[in-house]
Structures are given as structure tokens and as C-alpha cells.
């Protein structure tokens, strides 16, 4: 019982610390710029581009796709920063020197970004309703809420893996930016997946976001929860696999660093 | 900026540009801004606009290239002064006989010319990977448009960089300024899609006129008169920008000597 | 003729803190400083950290605007004629920053040569000459990234000599160098002086000022507390002796107790690993030893010596013991 309490505390501390450390330098205006206006601008750009292509008949497709995609801002950039932050601050050797449960320490860093990411999607969908008249009247709201949560968790899973990669590569931002932009193609946020070449479709299927975006489109159009449930199961499964891979990499990294004595230089 | 300076210091401008290119040729952030991001946007746009038919591929090549130009201007030229401060080289660049704006002009020249890679790589992508036959309708007018666009972008950058230094409040919006210009300047779709009230904003953005000139000359959508109008407006904006920049640099440098902000502690 | 004239210079830093209730804190870096440097002179500005040395140099190098006072370089006003002054001055601020680390030394020099409008034909000859002079011969094609701190600092010297300036501002150029590197660096400075350049050197090492400078101004808390030749400064302490006591872990209160003894003129503490060397300046000479030992009150004490004062001691006395 005591262990559980200890681990929960560790999880919570990791969560708070990583979030505070990340946003300590932010002013309210910066938060508004990066969390509200930047997503809005991205949604507007791709929605206009999409409606230019389709003659304006398919606005919902782009608004919903890009709104869900916004979760990757927190899921990839946020989570990576939380994990990579220790490397820059030089605190990694101290963490590895503690007996703390690595699993709790590791997943604690993603928790706040799940909330932040889900909130980002809700804001983005509200822009969609406000500016493009996306209609939620036929939508099962609790199912949509679950979809947002599941998609955010699975994207954070990928973020955890990226974050661990950031411990071993020098060009963290380059990799993150590239992954974020590649998701714009492969998640189906902007292109109907069945129009892509086969190999691209296959790749889409092993990424987070893909099924979450598809589910959200179905639900907002009035679909039922049972229609999307299998997709959501796969979505969270994919996210957990990525998170687990990240955790393995994290453990491996710790082992290597201890074995080779490279902790100081990481 | 004082126009005379460009003639007096042309050799310095070229050396600064050359050294800038050598200094940052393997910078991963620049690689992303001028190569990876525009290429991904090009792929997306090629897929998305496929239904339009006609010469849309050329339109995408030029448009996604323009996104690279703007992102590079916003993030690299916009931070050109700040970058020197972080490196600790700003003081050595200010207390010298070359006017500081000449140095930044040279740096921007390097950045803008370098970001033309965006358009080239999008072209190769569309031609080789997607197998489009791309036809440049007015190659000479296009080349002229490129040259004027480069000049207009450099001048615009000379206004942005000191603003970012003097008013940190503006720089906080830097990330949020990337896509709006993609939208308002009509890089990949016509601004006619936008609400009417945004049109005047587009008209005062030099990238909008650059996009018009480049699109019209590459796809042949506009006649010569329209192209000349875009050229004229780019020139006018460049002159205005350089004038504003000369005032901004003066104020910025004096303010920095008063506030002791030329170096970071 | 005077190359540099500083009259009643004052410079304040204002730092604003707090988001909601903004408070502005004023720090007077330079309070009231006046001095003149003649053409071809090597002038030392000596003082502890935070005394106002760097601020004074930055005002002279046209990087800061004074709050009050008049500053002239070559008879030109530092605010109005900054651009003209910049053609004639060179400066280095101690430390490794201020170079393009991803470029080679030669590219760095080529870049700055162009910014100083050195004719390309001339800089082609001058760059190898300068690299040779600062002892970087054969390393010019390497990226600065891989340079040691001393090499970077010497590259700074080469950088600032590209346009052959008449006036040089060297702000703590030997800071952070190992003893050998610092000695080589002083050799470079001596060579510059023999080329008849006007040099303002700041340092917080007295022996450095002593061995290089014709005149020295001692600056403390933004004020000049003494200005003279090194030998004249030494006379300030000619009537004193210095009692050196080696201690192991002496407490701050004990040091204060000794400082307040009636016969103590000045006291400084030099930290050497686990030991502290107490330097007690007094007119009593050896007679002071018993009282000092009594104040240490049975504490473990190492070597005790009494010696003649050096310039370092004069400096310690001028800045009140804080070195």
C-alpha cells in the first residue's frame, strides 16, 4: 500500500515538475499565441486549402482532421520537452541515481500533456463550430470526448518514444518538427487515406491519430459509439505500444549510460 | 536603410552573405524550415489539389516554395539580430565602422537566397517523384519576379528583426505569424476565398505581391500589366521598408546602448 | 596629446523586476570617474570585480551611453561621433564568446576584415601575419569550436588588430587563462605597446598592471581611488609591513576581530584550497604577531612570516581588503 502511495506521489511530482518547468518561462500571451492562435492559423490554412480543392463542399473533413491533429502539439513537442528537459538541465544523473520507480517517473511526464492536448482539441473544435459552422447537433458528445482522450493518450505514447529518442540524438527539434508535419499527411487529417498510394496507407495504419481522426469524423456526422469502438481500441493499443517502446528505450538508455559512464556527457 | 550604403558597402554585403551561408549550412533548423517543411506542404498540396487539373502542379511548386521563403524570413532573418546576441558577437558587430543594417542586409540576403532552395526542391519533387511535366510559361518575367521578391523579402526582414529585438511582446507572436501569412498572401489558394475584410491586409504584405508575380508568371495566369503592377508594388514596399528599417536600427542601437542590452549575461 | 579623456563619467544600470508590481532597481556601476590617457600610453584600470572597469571600457568602445559626464576618444565625442571613433578603436572583452565557433579562424578574420573595410589584398597578407603573431600559425583552418580558451582569446587579439587601430581596449584579457597562457598573452600586449598603440588594459591582478602599465588607476565601487605610476602607488604602503598567517578554516568573526584591532591598517584573506592566508598590513611589523596570534585564540596555525609590502598590498589597501 505504501509503495502505491509512493509511486502515485512520484507520478504526480513528475507531472507537476515537468509541466511547471516547461511553462515557467511562458507569459499568458505566449500561451495564447502557441496554444490558441497557432492551432487556429493551422486549421484555417489547411481548411482553406482543402476547400479550394473541393470547391468548399467538404469543410468539415478538414476542420475536424486538423482540430484532432492539434493534440500532437502537446503530445509530441510537449512530452519531448518534458523528457529532454532533464538532459539539458543536467538532472539526469541524479534521477538515475534514485531508487524511484522508473515507470511512474516516465509516464508522469506525459500526464499533464494529455490534459493540455485534449483541451487544445476542444478549443480547436470550438473554432470549427464558430468559424466554419461545424454542426455538433447529431453528435454523441461523451463518445466524442472519449475519442479525444484516447487519441491524445495514443499521441502522447508516440511523444514518449520521441522524447527518449531525443536523449540520444542531437537534433531533437528537427526530428519532432518532421514527425509533426509528416503526421499532417499520414494521419488523414488533410487527405482522404483511400486516395493515397498503398504503401502510404499501410504506414498510416501503424500511426496514432489516424483512427482517432476517422472516429471523430464519424461521430460528429452522427455515427454511434459502437461504430467507432473497435477503432478506438486499436488507437489506444497503438499508443500504448509506442509508450512501451519508449519506456524500454528509456531503460536501455539508463543501462547504457551507467555501463559506459556517459551520464555526465549526455 | 540608406540606399547609398548598399553601393558603398556592396563588397561587405557579399562577404557577410558568403560567411553567413558557410556558418549555417548544416544547421538543422534551417534545413527543416527551407527543405523539409516546404516539401511536406508540397506533397500535401499536390494530393489535396489534384482535382483542380490544369497547371495546378506548377502552382503548388511556387506556392510551397513561397512558404519556405516566408518561414525562413520569419524565423531565421527575424532572429538574425537575436542570434548574434546569443552568440556574444553582437557587440563586435555594432562597434565597428560598417553600419549595422548593412551587416543584417547581408545576412538576410544569404537567408532569402538560400530559402529559394524550397522552390527548387518542390520542383524536383513534383517533376521526379510525382512525374508532372512542369512548364514555366514566362521564364524571363519569372526570373525578374524572383529577383524583386528576394529584394522585397530582404527589406521586409530588415523591419522584422529590430522589431523583435525592441518589443519582446511582438516576438511572442512569432510562432503564430507563420500560417497567417501563408493564408493572407495567397501562397497556395487565392485570397478570394477569404472574407472581404482581410483583403486590405493582404495588399500591404510584400509576400502577397511576390506570390502574385511568381504565380502569374509561372502559370501564365496574369498578363504583363498585372505582373508589372506587382513588381511596382514590391519595389514601393521595399523602399518603404528600407526607410522604416533605417529609423528602427537607429533607435534600436541607441536604446541598446542606453539599456545595456547588446549582450546577454 | 591625449588619446582618451574621461571627465566625471557616470553610468547607472536599471533592472526592472516583477510582473504585476514593477520595481526598478538602480545600480550605479560607475559613479564619478575621470582620467586621461596619452597617445602611445599603456594605461591600467585596476579594481575588484564589479568595480566598474568593464562598464568604463564599454562606454569608451561606443557600446554604452553614459548617464553623465564627458567622454572623448581622439577628441571625438563618444555619443555624437560614435561612427568616426569606431574606425580607430579595437576591443576585446575577456572570455571565449564573440567568435563564430562553427567557422575557421581564418573565416572569422576574413569576416571581420571585411566589416572593418580592410582591402582584400591587404587582409590576405595581414591575416597570416596576425595568426603568426598571436601564435595560431598553422591552426587557422580549424574550426574555432575546437580551440582552447587561450587560443580563442588570442584569436580575439588578432581580430581586433585587423584594421590596425590606434587605440585598444583590453578588458581582462587574461581572465581564465592558465599561468603559461597568461604569460604568453602579456608578451603579446608588450609587443603591441612597442608598436606605439594607445592601450587601456583592465585587470584585477596587480602584478599584471605592474609589469605592463606606465600608469595605473585603481577603481573601486565606481570611483577612482588612486591614479599614479606603479612605483608611486607602492609608496602608499612603504611605511607598512605585512604579517602573513596561514590558517586552516578560520571563521569570519575571527577575521573581523583581527581587522578591528587598532594597529591593523588593512586585512585581506587569500583562499588556497583548505587553507586561508591572512595578510595583515600594519606599521608595527613583527611586534604585531603576538596580538594577531592571541586573536586567533589557539586555532591551528601554519607558517607565519613578516615581509615588506608589495604593490599587491598597496592595491589591497586602496580597495579596502576586497580583492
PDB file of C-alpha atoms in Angstrom, chain A residues 27-30 32-34 37-38 40-42 44-46 48-54 62 171 173-174 177-178 181-182 184-185 190-192 195-197 200, chain B residues 28-29 31-32 36-37 39-41 43-45 47-52 59 67 168-169 172-176 178-180 182-183 187-190 193-195:
ATOM      1  CA  UNK A  27       3.721  34.564 -20.256  1.00  0.00           C
ATOM      2  CA  UNK A  28      -0.043  34.423 -20.758  1.00  0.00           C
ATOM      3  CA  UNK A  29       0.319  35.969 -24.194  1.00  0.00           C
ATOM      4  CA  UNK A  30       2.812  33.340 -25.264  1.00  0.00           C
ATOM      5  CA  UNK A  32      -2.388  32.227 -26.113  1.00  0.00           C
ATOM      6  CA  UNK A  33      -0.111  32.528 -29.146  1.00  0.00           C
ATOM      7  CA  UNK A  34       1.125  28.958 -29.071  1.00  0.00           C
ATOM      8  CA  UNK A  37      -3.716  31.206 -32.264  1.00  0.00           C
ATOM      9  CA  UNK A  38      -1.109  28.909 -33.791  1.00  0.00           C
ATOM     10  CA  UNK A  40      -6.246  28.250 -35.300  1.00  0.00           C
ATOM     11  CA  UNK A  41      -3.951  29.501 -38.044  1.00  0.00           C
ATOM     12  CA  UNK A  42      -3.018  25.959 -38.988  1.00  0.00           C
ATOM     13  CA  UNK A  44      -7.568  27.889 -41.222  1.00  0.00           C
ATOM     14  CA  UNK A  45      -4.739  27.290 -43.668  1.00  0.00           C
ATOM     15  CA  UNK A  46      -5.490  23.654 -44.341  1.00  0.00           C
ATOM     16  CA  UNK A  48      -8.979  26.924 -46.947  1.00  0.00           C
ATOM     17  CA  UNK A  49      -6.569  24.817 -48.947  1.00  0.00           C
ATOM     18  CA  UNK A  50      -8.949  21.887 -48.722  1.00  0.00           C
ATOM     19  CA  UNK A  51     -11.982  23.869 -49.670  1.00  0.00           C
ATOM     20  CA  UNK A  52     -10.081  25.413 -52.600  1.00  0.00           C
ATOM     21  CA  UNK A  53      -9.564  21.864 -53.838  1.00  0.00           C
ATOM     22  CA  UNK A  54     -13.079  20.619 -53.231  1.00  0.00           C
ATOM     23  CA  UNK A  62     -10.533  19.416 -42.892  1.00  0.00           C
ATOM     24  CA  UNK A 171      18.637  17.339 -33.361  1.00  0.00           C
ATOM     25  CA  UNK A 173      13.572  19.786 -32.777  1.00  0.00           C
ATOM     26  CA  UNK A 174      14.380  18.688 -36.285  1.00  0.00           C
ATOM     27  CA  UNK A 177       9.071  19.021 -36.415  1.00  0.00           C
ATOM     28  CA  UNK A 178       9.464  16.477 -39.168  1.00  0.00           C
ATOM     29  CA  UNK A 181       4.472  17.579 -40.306  1.00  0.00           C
ATOM     30  CA  UNK A 182       4.536  14.017 -41.604  1.00  0.00           C
ATOM     31  CA  UNK A 184      -0.323  16.035 -41.315  1.00  0.00           C
ATOM     32  CA  UNK A 185      -0.125  13.771 -44.360  1.00  0.00           C
ATOM     33  CA  UNK A 190      -5.950  16.569 -44.835  1.00  0.00           C
ATOM     34  CA  UNK A 191      -6.073  13.807 -47.409  1.00  0.00           C
ATOM     35  CA  UNK A 192      -8.602  11.002 -47.634  1.00  0.00           C
ATOM     36  CA  UNK A 195      -6.715   8.127 -52.224  1.00  0.00           C
ATOM     37  CA  UNK A 196      -3.109   7.662 -51.132  1.00  0.00           C
ATOM     38  CA  UNK A 197      -0.725   5.083 -52.609  1.00  0.00           C
ATOM     39  CA  UNK A 200       1.319   5.256 -47.535  1.00  0.00           C
TER      40      UNK A 200
ATOM     41  CA  UNK B  28      19.244  21.505 -38.774  1.00  0.00           C
ATOM     42  CA  UNK B  29      16.644  24.160 -38.016  1.00  0.00           C
ATOM     43  CA  UNK B  31      17.258  22.549 -43.098  1.00  0.00           C
ATOM     44  CA  UNK B  32      13.807  21.963 -41.687  1.00  0.00           C
ATOM     45  CA  UNK B  36      11.562  19.555 -45.009  1.00  0.00           C
ATOM     46  CA  UNK B  37       8.542  21.684 -44.163  1.00  0.00           C
ATOM     47  CA  UNK B  39       8.428  19.661 -49.196  1.00  0.00           C
ATOM     48  CA  UNK B  40       5.808  18.173 -46.885  1.00  0.00           C
ATOM     49  CA  UNK B  41       3.483  21.078 -47.648  1.00  0.00           C
ATOM     50  CA  UNK B  43       3.265  16.779 -51.012  1.00  0.00           C
ATOM     51  CA  UNK B  44       0.092  17.633 -49.115  1.00  0.00           C
ATOM     52  CA  UNK B  45      -0.942  20.274 -51.615  1.00  0.00           C
ATOM     53  CA  UNK B  47      -2.505  15.393 -53.111  1.00  0.00           C
ATOM     54  CA  UNK B  48      -5.161  17.862 -51.999  1.00  0.00           C
ATOM     55  CA  UNK B  49      -5.336  19.974 -55.157  1.00  0.00           C
ATOM     56  CA  UNK B  50      -5.177  17.034 -57.523  1.00  0.00           C
ATOM     57  CA  UNK B  51      -8.822  17.540 -58.505  1.00  0.00           C
ATOM     58  CA  UNK B  52      -8.161  21.017 -59.890  1.00  0.00           C
ATOM     59  CA  UNK B  59       1.074  26.470 -58.796  1.00  0.00           C
ATOM     60  CA  UNK B  67       6.007  29.031 -47.679  1.00  0.00           C
ATOM     61  CA  UNK B 168       9.679  41.237 -26.982  1.00  0.00           C
ATOM     62  CA  UNK B 169       5.896  41.358 -26.869  1.00  0.00           C
ATOM     63  CA  UNK B 172       5.947  36.153 -28.594  1.00  0.00           C
ATOM     64  CA  UNK B 173       3.600  36.011 -31.559  1.00  0.00           C
ATOM     65  CA  UNK B 174       6.305  34.769 -33.901  1.00  0.00           C
ATOM     66  CA  UNK B 175       5.032  31.192 -33.974  1.00  0.00           C
ATOM     67  CA  UNK B 176       1.514  32.396 -34.561  1.00  0.00           C
ATOM     68  CA  UNK B 178       3.744  31.691 -39.781  1.00  0.00           C
ATOM     69  CA  UNK B 179       0.497  30.278 -41.168  1.00  0.00           C
ATOM     70  CA  UNK B 180      -1.500  33.537 -41.288  1.00  0.00           C
ATOM     71  CA  UNK B 182       0.618  31.612 -45.862  1.00  0.00           C
ATOM     72  CA  UNK B 183      -3.120  32.335 -45.862  1.00  0.00           C
ATOM     73  CA  UNK B 187       0.587  31.180 -51.470  1.00  0.00           C
ATOM     74  CA  UNK B 188      -1.477  28.063 -52.176  1.00  0.00           C
ATOM     75  CA  UNK B 189      -5.020  29.305 -52.699  1.00  0.00           C
ATOM     76  CA  UNK B 190      -6.449  32.597 -53.963  1.00  0.00           C
ATOM     77  CA  UNK B 193     -11.662  32.504 -50.670  1.00  0.00           C
ATOM     78  CA  UNK B 194     -11.098  34.690 -47.636  1.00  0.00           C
ATOM     79  CA  UNK B 195     -13.601  37.142 -46.133  1.00  0.00           C
TER      80      UNK B 195
END
